[in-house]
Amino acid sequence: MLGLLGDNGAGKSTLMKVLSGAVVPDQGVLYIDGRLATLKSPRDARQRGIEMVYQDLSLCDTLSVAENLFLGREPVHKIGGLRFVDHRTLHREAARILEGLQVKVPSVQVKVKHLSGGQRQAVAIGRAVSFDPKVLILDEPTAALAVREVEEVLALIRRLRSRGVGVILISHRLQDVMAVTDRIMVMYEGRKVSERMTRDTTLAEVIQLIVQT
Ligand SMILES: Nc1ncnc2c1ncn2[C@@H]1O[C@H](COP(=O)(O)OP(=O)(O)OP(=O)(O)O)[C@@H](O)[C@H]1O
Ligand SMILES: [Mg+2]
């Protein structure tokens, strides 16, 4: 797991949006598995196994948990020439995804706006994970959470890592980054300025790397 650090405006979100196809860079090239890659949309990135959960989540408040998990790819059944959302399958599959991640919500039918911050984050992560990514980018997943919710989301991130998902974690919570990552990278004014194995550095050094440059 990689921790991506840097002060506000360092370019973390922007660089990761380039990696996830949400922003098309006007300069520079991108290599995936050693090959030159052009990502024109999040769909291109998805096909290559890259998913991102954005800083400002990307859930639809007025839809249910299940609808959010399957937004744009709802299971349907056809009657005559018409297509209807197959709610039974939708709810069952949604529950299966969340169970697999040990994420608890009151019901998959409840609207996302009624969930806690931690639960929303878990749903957003669950949606991303359901595409079975090789790399999952999480942009400030614990920023707006209560203490206990932070622990729950960190536990979820650890479970993903143990399943072999490569996680890139952007977070201002340095203690968390030090606790869960294998490697950290620090950015400043749009560039990578340093990189360390987490076990070979300290919180004090990391703070220095972020502010000194
Ligand atoms: N296409 C662009 N051209 C020029 N500047 C841009 C472009 N896209 C983003 N920026 C600027 O680059 C800077 C980096 O923003 P970004 O959101 O990536 O920072 P960040 O490291 O994620 O910060 P934070 O920790 O506050 O989320 C911002 O000042 C932003 O306005
Ligand atoms: Mg950001």
mmCIF file of C-alpha atoms and ligand atoms in Angstrom:
data_model
loop_
_atom_site.group_PDB
_atom_site.id
_atom_site.type_symbol
_atom_site.label_atom_id
_atom_site.label_comp_id
_atom_site.label_asym_id
_atom_site.label_seq_id
_atom_site.Cartn_x
_atom_site.Cartn_y
_atom_site.Cartn_z
ATOM 1 C CA MET A 1 0.000 0.000 0.000
ATOM 2 C CA LEU A 2 1.256 3.425 -1.000
ATOM 3 C CA GLY A 3 0.582 6.570 1.007
ATOM 4 C CA LEU A 4 0.439 9.748 -1.039
ATOM 5 C CA LEU A 5 1.277 12.838 0.975
ATOM 6 C CA GLY A 6 1.704 16.546 0.423
ATOM 7 C CA ASP A 7 0.299 19.851 1.552
ATOM 8 C CA ASN A 8 -3.003 21.260 0.342
ATOM 9 C CA GLY A 9 -2.748 21.963 -3.361
ATOM 10 C CA ALA A 10 0.347 19.784 -3.834
ATOM 11 C CA GLY A 11 -1.394 17.983 -6.685
ATOM 12 C CA LYS A 12 -2.262 14.657 -5.074
ATOM 13 C CA SER A 13 -5.875 14.557 -6.192
ATOM 14 C CA THR A 14 -5.005 15.867 -9.631
ATOM 15 C CA LEU A 15 -2.287 13.254 -10.213
ATOM 16 C CA MET A 16 -4.585 10.470 -9.054
ATOM 17 C CA LYS A 17 -7.400 11.752 -11.279
ATOM 18 C CA VAL A 18 -4.987 11.415 -14.178
ATOM 19 C CA LEU A 19 -4.328 7.813 -13.103
ATOM 20 C CA SER A 20 -8.031 7.083 -12.878
ATOM 21 C CA GLY A 21 -8.914 8.693 -16.202
ATOM 22 C CA ALA A 22 -10.961 11.523 -14.686
ATOM 23 C CA VAL A 23 -8.491 14.184 -15.831
ATOM 24 C CA VAL A 24 -6.726 14.033 -19.176
ATOM 25 C CA PRO A 25 -3.222 15.485 -18.777
ATOM 26 C CA ASP A 26 -2.049 18.101 -21.257
ATOM 27 C CA GLN A 27 1.544 16.995 -20.748
ATOM 28 C CA GLY A 28 3.394 13.858 -19.826
ATOM 29 C CA VAL A 29 2.929 10.169 -20.436
ATOM 30 C CA LEU A 30 1.579 7.332 -18.387
ATOM 31 C CA TYR A 31 2.895 3.788 -18.240
ATOM 32 C CA ILE A 32 0.875 0.862 -16.917
ATOM 33 C CA ASP A 33 2.740 -2.411 -16.433
ATOM 34 C CA GLY A 34 5.596 -0.954 -18.468
ATOM 35 C CA ARG A 35 3.422 -0.029 -21.433
ATOM 36 C CA LEU A 36 2.459 3.417 -22.598
ATOM 37 C CA ALA A 37 -1.199 3.984 -21.785
ATOM 38 C CA THR A 38 -3.734 6.635 -22.713
ATOM 39 C CA LEU A 39 -6.711 6.959 -20.421
ATOM 40 C CA LYS A 40 -9.491 9.080 -21.851
ATOM 41 C CA SER A 41 -12.091 8.321 -19.203
ATOM 42 C CA PRO A 42 -12.636 6.517 -15.889
ATOM 43 C CA ARG A 43 -13.984 3.684 -17.993
ATOM 44 C CA ASP A 44 -10.596 3.270 -19.700
ATOM 45 C CA ALA A 45 -8.942 3.136 -16.289
ATOM 46 C CA ARG A 46 -11.527 0.654 -15.031
ATOM 47 C CA GLN A 47 -10.735 -1.686 -17.910
ATOM 48 C CA ARG A 48 -7.142 -1.645 -16.759
ATOM 49 C CA GLY A 49 -8.074 -2.378 -13.183
ATOM 50 C CA ILE A 50 -7.811 1.110 -11.716
ATOM 51 C CA GLU A 51 -10.609 2.484 -9.519
ATOM 52 C CA MET A 52 -10.750 5.690 -7.531
ATOM 53 C CA VAL A 53 -12.949 6.887 -4.706
ATOM 54 C CA TYR A 54 -12.940 10.672 -4.964
ATOM 55 C CA GLN A 55 -12.356 13.117 -2.142
ATOM 56 C CA ASP A 56 -15.910 14.448 -2.357
ATOM 57 C CA LEU A 57 -17.353 10.923 -2.624
ATOM 58 C CA SER A 58 -19.378 10.207 -5.694
ATOM 59 C CA LEU A 59 -22.561 8.837 -4.260
ATOM 60 C CA CYS A 60 -26.068 9.910 -5.050
ATOM 61 C CA ASP A 61 -27.744 10.893 -1.765
ATOM 62 C CA THR A 62 -31.284 10.342 -2.920
ATOM 63 C CA LEU A 63 -30.649 6.785 -4.107
ATOM 64 C CA SER A 64 -30.442 3.688 -1.958
ATOM 65 C CA VAL A 65 -27.261 1.885 -0.965
ATOM 66 C CA ALA A 66 -27.987 -0.842 -3.519
ATOM 67 C CA GLU A 67 -28.761 1.646 -6.286
ATOM 68 C CA ASN A 68 -25.507 3.448 -5.604
ATOM 69 C CA LEU A 69 -23.517 0.230 -5.679
ATOM 70 C CA PHE A 70 -24.953 -0.674 -9.086
ATOM 71 C CA LEU A 71 -25.462 2.785 -10.556
ATOM 72 C CA GLY A 72 -25.299 2.539 -14.343
ATOM 73 C CA ARG A 73 -25.247 -1.269 -14.382
ATOM 74 C CA GLU A 74 -28.424 -2.255 -12.563
ATOM 75 C CA PRO A 75 -29.553 -5.830 -13.112
ATOM 76 C CA VAL A 76 -32.657 -5.795 -15.329
ATOM 77 C CA HIS A 77 -35.334 -8.167 -16.426
ATOM 78 C CA LYS A 78 -37.121 -7.841 -19.716
ATOM 79 C CA ILE A 79 -40.860 -8.084 -20.090
ATOM 80 C CA GLY A 80 -41.982 -7.826 -23.674
ATOM 81 C CA GLY A 81 -39.626 -5.274 -25.158
ATOM 82 C CA LEU A 82 -39.348 -3.393 -21.875
ATOM 83 C CA ARG A 83 -36.542 -3.437 -19.358
ATOM 84 C CA PHE A 84 -37.164 -3.132 -15.639
ATOM 85 C CA VAL A 85 -34.675 -2.940 -12.811
ATOM 86 C CA ASP A 86 -34.625 -6.318 -11.114
ATOM 87 C CA HIS A 87 -34.830 -5.077 -7.540
ATOM 88 C CA ARG A 88 -34.618 -8.475 -5.963
ATOM 89 C CA THR A 89 -31.301 -9.269 -7.663
ATOM 90 C CA LEU A 90 -30.114 -5.709 -7.053
ATOM 91 C CA HIS A 91 -30.708 -5.971 -3.311
ATOM 92 C CA ARG A 92 -29.279 -9.467 -3.055
ATOM 93 C CA GLU A 93 -26.100 -8.609 -4.960
ATOM 94 C CA ALA A 94 -25.667 -5.367 -3.029
ATOM 95 C CA ALA A 95 -25.941 -7.228 0.274
ATOM 96 C CA ARG A 96 -23.438 -9.783 -0.998
ATOM 97 C CA ILE A 97 -20.878 -7.095 -1.890
ATOM 98 C CA LEU A 98 -21.151 -5.435 1.510
ATOM 99 C CA GLU A 99 -21.075 -8.722 3.407
ATOM 100 C CA GLY A 100 -17.926 -9.725 1.561
ATOM 101 C CA LEU A 101 -16.301 -6.563 2.871
ATOM 102 C CA GLN A 102 -17.833 -6.919 6.345
ATOM 103 C CA VAL A 103 -19.531 -3.560 5.883
ATOM 104 C CA LYS A 104 -22.673 -3.025 7.910
ATOM 105 C CA VAL A 105 -25.558 -0.783 6.888
ATOM 106 C CA PRO A 106 -29.105 -0.847 8.304
ATOM 107 C CA SER A 107 -30.392 -2.101 4.938
ATOM 108 C CA VAL A 108 -29.255 -1.903 1.317
ATOM 109 C CA GLN A 109 -32.609 -0.268 0.602
ATOM 110 C CA VAL A 110 -31.979 2.718 2.837
ATOM 111 C CA LYS A 111 -31.119 5.983 1.079
ATOM 112 C CA VAL A 112 -27.482 6.961 1.264
ATOM 113 C CA LYS A 113 -28.385 10.330 2.828
ATOM 114 C CA HIS A 114 -29.481 8.498 5.976
ATOM 115 C CA LEU A 115 -26.092 6.841 6.493
ATOM 116 C CA SER A 116 -23.238 7.995 8.695
ATOM 117 C CA GLY A 117 -20.087 9.373 7.095
ATOM 118 C CA GLY A 118 -18.228 6.132 7.701
ATOM 119 C CA GLN A 119 -20.985 4.060 6.166
ATOM 120 C CA ARG A 120 -21.075 6.281 3.083
ATOM 121 C CA GLN A 121 -17.349 5.934 2.685
ATOM 122 C CA ALA A 122 -17.711 2.173 2.983
ATOM 123 C CA VAL A 123 -20.425 2.146 0.310
ATOM 124 C CA ALA A 124 -18.268 4.243 -2.028
ATOM 125 C CA ILE A 125 -15.347 1.879 -1.439
ATOM 126 C CA GLY A 126 -17.652 -1.116 -1.903
ATOM 127 C CA ARG A 127 -18.774 0.182 -5.273
ATOM 128 C CA ALA A 128 -15.167 0.667 -6.399
ATOM 129 C CA VAL A 129 -14.141 -2.767 -5.115
ATOM 130 C CA SER A 130 -17.047 -4.421 -6.917
ATOM 131 C CA PHE A 131 -15.248 -3.700 -10.196
ATOM 132 C CA ASP A 132 -12.488 -5.956 -8.883
ATOM 133 C CA PRO A 133 -9.668 -3.449 -9.315
ATOM 134 C CA LYS A 134 -5.966 -4.228 -9.162
ATOM 135 C CA VAL A 135 -5.331 -0.715 -7.900
ATOM 136 C CA LEU A 136 -7.732 1.210 -5.715
ATOM 137 C CA ILE A 137 -7.106 4.910 -5.105
ATOM 138 C CA LEU A 138 -8.684 6.389 -1.983
ATOM 139 C CA ASP A 139 -8.628 10.179 -1.731
ATOM 140 C CA GLU A 140 -8.995 11.285 1.898
ATOM 141 C CA PRO A 141 -11.308 8.443 2.890
ATOM 142 C CA THR A 142 -11.250 9.365 6.575
ATOM 143 C CA ALA A 143 -11.219 13.155 6.387
ATOM 144 C CA ALA A 144 -14.739 13.866 7.591
ATOM 145 C CA LEU A 145 -15.209 10.970 9.991
ATOM 146 C CA ALA A 146 -15.700 10.496 13.715
ATOM 147 C CA VAL A 147 -12.962 8.613 15.571
ATOM 148 C CA ARG A 148 -14.691 5.260 15.565
ATOM 149 C CA GLU A 149 -15.640 5.559 11.926
ATOM 150 C CA VAL A 150 -12.018 6.242 11.054
ATOM 151 C CA GLU A 151 -11.042 2.954 12.690
ATOM 152 C CA GLU A 152 -13.723 1.109 10.742
ATOM 153 C CA VAL A 153 -12.660 2.533 7.401
ATOM 154 C CA LEU A 154 -8.987 1.787 8.177
ATOM 155 C CA ALA A 155 -9.926 -1.779 9.036
ATOM 156 C CA LEU A 156 -11.737 -2.033 5.701
ATOM 157 C CA ILE A 157 -8.660 -0.699 3.893
ATOM 158 C CA ARG A 158 -6.499 -3.294 5.650
ATOM 159 C CA ARG A 159 -8.859 -6.078 4.572
ATOM 160 C CA LEU A 160 -8.618 -4.912 0.969
ATOM 161 C CA ARG A 161 -4.863 -4.944 1.142
ATOM 162 C CA SER A 162 -4.829 -8.455 2.536
ATOM 163 C CA ARG A 163 -6.919 -9.528 -0.454
ATOM 164 C CA GLY A 164 -4.145 -8.363 -2.710
ATOM 165 C CA VAL A 165 -5.654 -5.069 -3.876
ATOM 166 C CA GLY A 166 -2.970 -2.428 -4.407
ATOM 167 C CA VAL A 167 -4.175 0.585 -2.454
ATOM 168 C CA ILE A 168 -3.033 4.173 -2.915
ATOM 169 C CA LEU A 169 -4.081 6.151 0.132
ATOM 170 C CA ILE A 170 -4.180 9.941 0.144
ATOM 171 C CA SER A 171 -4.556 11.256 3.666
ATOM 172 C CA HIS A 172 -3.621 14.158 5.863
ATOM 173 C CA ARG A 173 -3.855 11.867 8.874
ATOM 174 C CA LEU A 174 -0.173 11.046 9.001
ATOM 175 C CA GLN A 175 -0.411 8.606 11.884
ATOM 176 C CA ASP A 176 -2.877 6.529 9.885
ATOM 177 C CA VAL A 177 -0.676 6.620 6.809
ATOM 178 C CA MET A 178 2.326 5.518 8.872
ATOM 179 C CA ALA A 179 0.278 2.734 10.435
ATOM 180 C CA VAL A 180 -1.195 1.158 7.312
ATOM 181 C CA THR A 181 1.120 1.802 4.347
ATOM 182 C CA ASP A 182 4.254 0.022 3.087
ATOM 183 C CA ARG A 183 5.634 3.002 1.222
ATOM 184 C CA ILE A 184 5.028 6.722 1.099
ATOM 185 C CA MET A 185 5.476 9.313 -1.604
ATOM 186 C CA VAL A 186 5.502 13.040 -0.961
ATOM 187 C CA MET A 187 4.400 15.628 -3.503
ATOM 188 C CA TYR A 188 5.090 19.346 -3.672
ATOM 189 C CA GLU A 189 3.830 21.777 -6.312
ATOM 190 C CA GLY A 190 2.717 19.033 -8.641
ATOM 191 C CA ARG A 191 5.858 16.906 -8.405
ATOM 192 C CA LYS A 192 7.049 13.925 -6.475
ATOM 193 C CA VAL A 193 9.760 15.164 -4.143
ATOM 194 C CA SER A 194 10.504 12.120 -2.028
ATOM 195 C CA GLU A 195 9.736 8.513 -1.456
ATOM 196 C CA ARG A 196 10.416 6.258 1.550
ATOM 197 C CA MET A 197 9.629 2.795 2.755
ATOM 198 C CA THR A 198 7.317 3.461 5.674
ATOM 199 C CA ARG A 199 9.320 1.249 8.030
ATOM 200 C CA ASP A 200 12.499 3.188 7.220
ATOM 201 C CA THR A 201 11.134 6.582 8.153
ATOM 202 C CA THR A 202 9.500 8.374 11.061
ATOM 203 C CA LEU A 203 6.570 10.673 11.506
ATOM 204 C CA ALA A 204 8.982 13.527 12.216
ATOM 205 C CA GLU A 205 10.894 12.956 8.980
ATOM 206 C CA VAL A 206 7.695 12.706 6.959
ATOM 207 C CA ILE A 207 6.434 16.006 8.363
ATOM 208 C CA GLN A 208 9.771 17.555 7.399
ATOM 209 C CA LEU A 209 9.510 16.176 3.865
ATOM 210 C CA ILE A 210 6.036 17.638 3.485
ATOM 211 C CA VAL A 211 6.772 21.132 4.787
ATOM 212 C CA GLN A 212 10.464 21.820 4.087
ATOM 213 C CA THR A 213 10.692 21.567 0.301
HETATM 214 N N1 LIG B 1 -5.497 21.512 -15.318
HETATM 215 C C1 LIG B 1 -4.938 22.286 -14.386
HETATM 216 N N2 LIG B 1 -4.184 23.332 -14.744
HETATM 217 C C2 LIG B 1 -3.619 24.125 -13.825
HETATM 218 N N3 LIG B 1 -3.739 23.954 -12.507
HETATM 219 C C3 LIG B 1 -4.476 22.925 -12.081
HETATM 220 C C4 LIG B 1 -5.117 22.039 -12.988
HETATM 221 N N4 LIG B 1 -5.766 21.095 -12.272
HETATM 222 C C5 LIG B 1 -5.535 21.399 -10.982
HETATM 223 N N5 LIG B 1 -4.768 22.484 -10.857
HETATM 224 C C6 LIG B 1 -4.296 23.106 -9.601
HETATM 225 O O1 LIG B 1 -3.325 22.258 -9.038
HETATM 226 C C7 LIG B 1 -3.341 22.364 -7.618
HETATM 227 C C8 LIG B 1 -3.378 20.976 -7.039
HETATM 228 O O2 LIG B 1 -4.674 20.597 -6.649
HETATM 229 P P1 LIG B 1 -5.036 19.191 -6.019
HETATM 230 O O3 LIG B 1 -6.499 19.242 -5.745
HETATM 231 O O4 LIG B 1 -4.534 18.097 -6.873
HETATM 232 O O5 LIG B 1 -4.205 19.216 -4.672
HETATM 233 P P2 LIG B 1 -4.236 18.194 -3.473
HETATM 234 O O6 LIG B 1 -2.819 17.812 -3.224
HETATM 235 O O7 LIG B 1 -5.204 17.115 -3.727
HETATM 236 O O8 LIG B 1 -4.717 19.128 -2.294
HETATM 237 P P3 LIG B 1 -5.703 18.815 -1.053
HETATM 238 O O9 LIG B 1 -4.830 18.169 -0.036
HETATM 239 O O10 LIG B 1 -6.135 20.181 -0.619
HETATM 240 O O11 LIG B 1 -6.818 17.964 -1.531
HETATM 241 C C9 LIG B 1 -4.516 23.233 -7.271
HETATM 242 O O12 LIG B 1 -4.042 24.524 -6.963
HETATM 243 C C10 LIG B 1 -5.358 23.243 -8.548
HETATM 244 O O13 LIG B 1 -6.090 24.421 -8.654
HETATM 245 MG MG MG B 2 -6.986 16.609 -2.867
#
